[in-house]
Coordinates of C-alpha atoms and ligand atoms in Angstrom, one line a residue:
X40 CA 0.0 0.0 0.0
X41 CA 0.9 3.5 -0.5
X42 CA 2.3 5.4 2.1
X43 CA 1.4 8.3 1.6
X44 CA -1.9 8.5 -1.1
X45 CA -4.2 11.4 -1.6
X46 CA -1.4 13.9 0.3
X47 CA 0.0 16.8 -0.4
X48 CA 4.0 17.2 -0.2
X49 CA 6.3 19.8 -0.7
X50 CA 10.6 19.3 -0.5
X51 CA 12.3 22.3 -0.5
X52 CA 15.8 22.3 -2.9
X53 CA 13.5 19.2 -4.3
X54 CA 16.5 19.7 -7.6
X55 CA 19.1 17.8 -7.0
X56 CA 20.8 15.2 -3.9
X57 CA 18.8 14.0 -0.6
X58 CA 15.9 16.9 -1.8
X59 CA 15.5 15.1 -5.2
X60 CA 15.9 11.5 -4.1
X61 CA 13.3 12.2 -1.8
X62 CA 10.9 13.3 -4.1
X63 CA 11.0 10.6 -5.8
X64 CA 10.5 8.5 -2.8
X65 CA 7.5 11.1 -1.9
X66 CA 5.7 10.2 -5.6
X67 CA 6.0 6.2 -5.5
X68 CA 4.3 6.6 -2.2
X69 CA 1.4 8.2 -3.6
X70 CA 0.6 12.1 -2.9
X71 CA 1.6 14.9 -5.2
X72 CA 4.4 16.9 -4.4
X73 CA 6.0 20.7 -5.4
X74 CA 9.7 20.9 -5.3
X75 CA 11.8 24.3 -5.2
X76 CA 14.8 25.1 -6.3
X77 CA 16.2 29.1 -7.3
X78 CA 17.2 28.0 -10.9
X79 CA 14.3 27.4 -13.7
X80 CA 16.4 25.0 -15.6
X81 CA 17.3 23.3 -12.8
X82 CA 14.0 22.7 -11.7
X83 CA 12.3 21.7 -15.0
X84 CA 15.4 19.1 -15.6
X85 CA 14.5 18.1 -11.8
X86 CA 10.6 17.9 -12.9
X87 CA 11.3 15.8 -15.9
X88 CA 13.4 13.2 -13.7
X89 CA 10.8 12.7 -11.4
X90 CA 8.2 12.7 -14.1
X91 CA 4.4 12.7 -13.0
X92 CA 2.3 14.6 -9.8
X93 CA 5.1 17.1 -9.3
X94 CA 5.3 20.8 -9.9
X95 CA 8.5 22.8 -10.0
X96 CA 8.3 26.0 -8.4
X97 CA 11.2 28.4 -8.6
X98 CA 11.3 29.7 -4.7
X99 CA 14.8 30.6 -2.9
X100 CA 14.1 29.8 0.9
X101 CA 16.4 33.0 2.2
X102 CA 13.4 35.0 0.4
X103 CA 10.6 35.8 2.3
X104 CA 8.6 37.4 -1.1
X105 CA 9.5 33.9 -2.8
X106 CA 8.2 31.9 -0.1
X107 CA 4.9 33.6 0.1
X108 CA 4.8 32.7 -3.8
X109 CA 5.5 29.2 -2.9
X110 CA 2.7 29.1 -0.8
X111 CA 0.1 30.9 -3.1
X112 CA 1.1 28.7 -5.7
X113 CA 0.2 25.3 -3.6
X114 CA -3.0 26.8 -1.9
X115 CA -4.4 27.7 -5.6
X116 CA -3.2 24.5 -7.0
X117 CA -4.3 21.8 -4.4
X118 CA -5.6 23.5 -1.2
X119 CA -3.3 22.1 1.6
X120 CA -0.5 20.6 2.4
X121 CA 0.4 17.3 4.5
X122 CA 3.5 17.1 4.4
X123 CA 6.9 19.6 4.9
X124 CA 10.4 18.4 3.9
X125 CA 12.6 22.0 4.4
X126 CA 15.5 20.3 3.0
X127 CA 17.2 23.1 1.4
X128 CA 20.1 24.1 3.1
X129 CA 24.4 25.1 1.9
X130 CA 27.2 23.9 3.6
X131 CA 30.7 26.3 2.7
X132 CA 34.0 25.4 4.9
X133 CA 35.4 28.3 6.6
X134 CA 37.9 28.0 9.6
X135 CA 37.6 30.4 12.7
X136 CA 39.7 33.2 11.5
X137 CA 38.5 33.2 8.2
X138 CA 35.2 33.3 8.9
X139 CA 33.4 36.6 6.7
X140 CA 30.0 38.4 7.6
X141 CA 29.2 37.2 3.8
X142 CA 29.4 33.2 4.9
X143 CA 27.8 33.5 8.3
X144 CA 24.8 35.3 6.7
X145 CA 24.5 33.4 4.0
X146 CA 24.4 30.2 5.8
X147 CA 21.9 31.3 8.5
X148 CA 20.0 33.0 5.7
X149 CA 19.2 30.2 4.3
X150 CA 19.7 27.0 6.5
X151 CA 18.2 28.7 9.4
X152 CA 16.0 32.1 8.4
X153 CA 14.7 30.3 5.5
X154 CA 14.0 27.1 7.0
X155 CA 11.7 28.8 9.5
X156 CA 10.1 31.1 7.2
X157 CA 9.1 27.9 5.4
X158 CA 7.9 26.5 8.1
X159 CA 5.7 29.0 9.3
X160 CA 4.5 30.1 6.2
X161 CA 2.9 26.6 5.3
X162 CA 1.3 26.8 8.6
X163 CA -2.2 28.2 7.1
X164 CA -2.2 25.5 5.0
X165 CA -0.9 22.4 7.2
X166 CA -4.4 20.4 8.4
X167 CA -4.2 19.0 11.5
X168 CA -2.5 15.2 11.6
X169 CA 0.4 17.0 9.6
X170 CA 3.9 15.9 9.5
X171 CA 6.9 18.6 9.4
X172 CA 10.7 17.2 8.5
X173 CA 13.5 19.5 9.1
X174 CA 16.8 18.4 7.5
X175 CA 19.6 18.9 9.8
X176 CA 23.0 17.1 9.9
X177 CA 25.1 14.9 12.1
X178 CA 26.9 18.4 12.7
X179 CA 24.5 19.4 14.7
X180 CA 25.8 17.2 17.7
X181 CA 29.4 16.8 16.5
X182 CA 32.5 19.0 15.6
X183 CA 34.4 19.4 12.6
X184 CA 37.0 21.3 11.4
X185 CA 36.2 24.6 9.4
X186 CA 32.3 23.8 8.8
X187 CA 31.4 25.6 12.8
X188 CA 29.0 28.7 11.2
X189 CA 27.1 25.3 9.1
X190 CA 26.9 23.2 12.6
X191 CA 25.5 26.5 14.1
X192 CA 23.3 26.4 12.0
X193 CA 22.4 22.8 12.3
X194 CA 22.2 22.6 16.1
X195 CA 19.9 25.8 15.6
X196 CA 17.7 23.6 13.2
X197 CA 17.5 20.6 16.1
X198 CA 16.5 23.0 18.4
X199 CA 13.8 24.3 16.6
X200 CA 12.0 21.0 16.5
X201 CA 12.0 21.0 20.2
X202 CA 9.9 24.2 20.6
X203 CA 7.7 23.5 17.3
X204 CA 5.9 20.7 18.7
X205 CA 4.6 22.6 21.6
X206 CA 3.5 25.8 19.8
X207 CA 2.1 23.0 17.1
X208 CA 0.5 21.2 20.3
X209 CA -3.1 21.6 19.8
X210 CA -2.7 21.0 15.8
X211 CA -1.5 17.8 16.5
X212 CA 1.4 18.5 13.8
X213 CA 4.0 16.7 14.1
X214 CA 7.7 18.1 13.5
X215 CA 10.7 15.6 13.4
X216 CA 14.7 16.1 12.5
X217 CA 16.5 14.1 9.8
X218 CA 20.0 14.3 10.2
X219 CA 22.1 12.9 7.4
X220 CA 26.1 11.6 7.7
X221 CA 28.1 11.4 5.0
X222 CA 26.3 11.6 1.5
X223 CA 28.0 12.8 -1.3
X224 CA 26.0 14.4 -3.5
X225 CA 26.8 17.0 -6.5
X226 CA 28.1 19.5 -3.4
X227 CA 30.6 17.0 -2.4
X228 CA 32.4 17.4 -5.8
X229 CA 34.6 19.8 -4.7
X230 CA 36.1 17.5 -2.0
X231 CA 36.9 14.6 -4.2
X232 CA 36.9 10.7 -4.3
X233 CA 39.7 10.4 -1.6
X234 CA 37.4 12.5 1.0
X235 CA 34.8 10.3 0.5
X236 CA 36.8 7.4 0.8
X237 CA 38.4 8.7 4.0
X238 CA 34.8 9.2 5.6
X239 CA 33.8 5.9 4.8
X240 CA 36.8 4.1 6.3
X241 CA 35.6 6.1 9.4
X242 CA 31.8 4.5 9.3
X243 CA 30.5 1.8 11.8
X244 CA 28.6 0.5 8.0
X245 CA 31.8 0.9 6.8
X246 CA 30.2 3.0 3.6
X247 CA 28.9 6.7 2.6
X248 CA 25.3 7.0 2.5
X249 CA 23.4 8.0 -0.5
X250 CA 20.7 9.9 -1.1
X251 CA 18.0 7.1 -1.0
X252 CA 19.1 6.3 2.4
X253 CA 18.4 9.5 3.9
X254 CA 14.6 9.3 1.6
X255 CA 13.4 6.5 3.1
X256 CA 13.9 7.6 6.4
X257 CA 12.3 10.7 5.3
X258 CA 9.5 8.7 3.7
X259 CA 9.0 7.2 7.7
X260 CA 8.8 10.3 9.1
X261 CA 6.1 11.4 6.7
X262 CA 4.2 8.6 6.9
X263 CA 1.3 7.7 9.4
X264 CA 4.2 4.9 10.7
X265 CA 5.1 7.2 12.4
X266 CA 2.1 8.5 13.9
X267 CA 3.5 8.3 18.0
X268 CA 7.3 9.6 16.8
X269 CA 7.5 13.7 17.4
X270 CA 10.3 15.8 18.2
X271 CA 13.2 13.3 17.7
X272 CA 17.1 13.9 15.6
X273 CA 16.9 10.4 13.3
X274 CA 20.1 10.1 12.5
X275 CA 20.9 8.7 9.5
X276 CA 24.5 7.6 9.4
X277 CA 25.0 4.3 9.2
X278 CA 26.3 5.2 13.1
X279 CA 29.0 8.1 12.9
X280 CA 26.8 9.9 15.5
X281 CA 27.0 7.3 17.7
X282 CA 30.7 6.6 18.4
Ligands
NAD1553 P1 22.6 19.5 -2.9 O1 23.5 20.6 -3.1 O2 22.6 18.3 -3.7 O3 21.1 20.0 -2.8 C1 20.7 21.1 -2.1 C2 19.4 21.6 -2.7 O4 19.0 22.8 -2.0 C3 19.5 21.9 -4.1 O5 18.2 21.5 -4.7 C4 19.6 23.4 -4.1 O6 19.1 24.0 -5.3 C5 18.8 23.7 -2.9 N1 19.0 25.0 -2.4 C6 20.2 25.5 -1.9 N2 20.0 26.8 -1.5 C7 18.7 27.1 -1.7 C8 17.9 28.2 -1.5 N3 18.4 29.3 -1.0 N4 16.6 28.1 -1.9 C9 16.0 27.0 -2.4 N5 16.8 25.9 -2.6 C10 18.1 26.0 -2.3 O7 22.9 19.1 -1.4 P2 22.3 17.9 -0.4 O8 23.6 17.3 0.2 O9 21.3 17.1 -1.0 O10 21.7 18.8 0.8 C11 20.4 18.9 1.1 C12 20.3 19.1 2.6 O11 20.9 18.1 3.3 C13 21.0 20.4 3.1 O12 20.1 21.0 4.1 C14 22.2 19.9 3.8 O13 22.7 20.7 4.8 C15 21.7 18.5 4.3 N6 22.7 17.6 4.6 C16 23.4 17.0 3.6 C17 24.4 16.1 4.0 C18 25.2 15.4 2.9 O14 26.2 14.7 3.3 N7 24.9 15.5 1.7 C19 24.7 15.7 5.3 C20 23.9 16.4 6.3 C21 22.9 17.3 5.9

């Protein structure tokens, strides 16, 4: 059976990595789904890959004027929304010391500002039963070099979901944290193969996850299988978290 028939999804940064696997995930389970991403051919290339119930909407997260586009767009077109992935999010390495005004705003722009805005935003439009999934990151709980303003960021994200779920009390909503390990996806380029293959050696699966990993986890977290699970960090990580 379909997990997730007659909904209504929406995965923000739905064009590419975990936010693209997903919705694919998302549309084999049954409801429709919007993606966004800030580049049109992006997102019709993204649209085409997932190929049926799925509309593209071109929507960056760190704008507030694009977000209440977003949401116009999905109240015209089907009315509500079940279901919140706010999966877009950067990740740029800067040591302290190096650290600009540029990269912390941009980060917390988007990863944190954004992902709120999104949040609150859908509110009007989320029916009660609903099911929120904020992507965070195994950085949220552990340190690593260079990458502290994107952990900030992270731990800010977990934290969120703490306090969500008892303004969203009475709405029954549910909010839940995804946090991904290692994944490489096209923003892991830059790093190369031997990165990867470092991280890997340092996994209790002994492998890098992929995208599909972290998607079906999500697809749990959506889902009415997990109707009594609210507030948690799932980490998904094949257990670097954990050691
Ligand atoms: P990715 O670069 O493949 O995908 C990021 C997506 O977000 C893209 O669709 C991109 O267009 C979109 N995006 C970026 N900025 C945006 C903005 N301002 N507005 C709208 N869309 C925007 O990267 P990914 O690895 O799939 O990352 C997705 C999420 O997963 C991020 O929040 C990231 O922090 C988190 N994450 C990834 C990993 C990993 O190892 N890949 C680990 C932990 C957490």
């Amino acid at each position: 059976m379909n997990k997730l028939e007659g909904k209504v999804a929406l995965v923000t940064g739905g064009t590419s990595g975990i936010g693209l696997a997903t919705a694919k995930r998302f549309v084999a389970e049954g409801p429709y789904v919007f993606i966004t991403g800030r580049r049109q051919t992006e997102l019709d290339a993204a649209v085409k890959a997932i190929g049926e119930n799925v509309t593209g909407v071109q929507s960056d997260a760190s704008n507030l004027a694009d977000l209440d586009g977003l949401f116009a767009t999905i109240k015209q077109e089907q009315g509500h929304l079940d279901v919140v992935f706010a999966n877009a999010g950067i990740g740029e390495i800067a040591p302290l010391g190096e650290i600009t005004e540029e990269h912390f705003d941009k980060t917390f722009n988007i990863n944190v500002k954004g992902l709120l805005f999104t949040v609150q935003k859908a509110l009007p439009l989320l029916p009660e039963g609903a099911s929120i999934i904020l992507n965070a990151s195994i950085v949220s709980i552990k340190g690593t070099p260079a990458l502290s303003v994107y952990s900030a960021t992270k731990a800010a994200v977990r934290s969120f979901a703490r306090n969500w779920i008892l303004d969203l009390k009475e709405r029954k909503i549910r909010v839940n944290v995804v946090s991904p390990g290692v994944v490489p996806t096209p923003s892991y380029d830059r790093l190369g193969v031997e990165f990867v293959d470092s991280e890997a050696s340092t996994i209790p699966l002994g492998r890098v996850g992929t995208p599909d990993d972290i998607a079906k986890a999500v697809v749990f977290l959506a889902s009415d299988d997990s109707s009594f699970v609210n507030g948690i960090e799932l980490f998904v990580d094949g257990g670097m978290a954990q050691i």
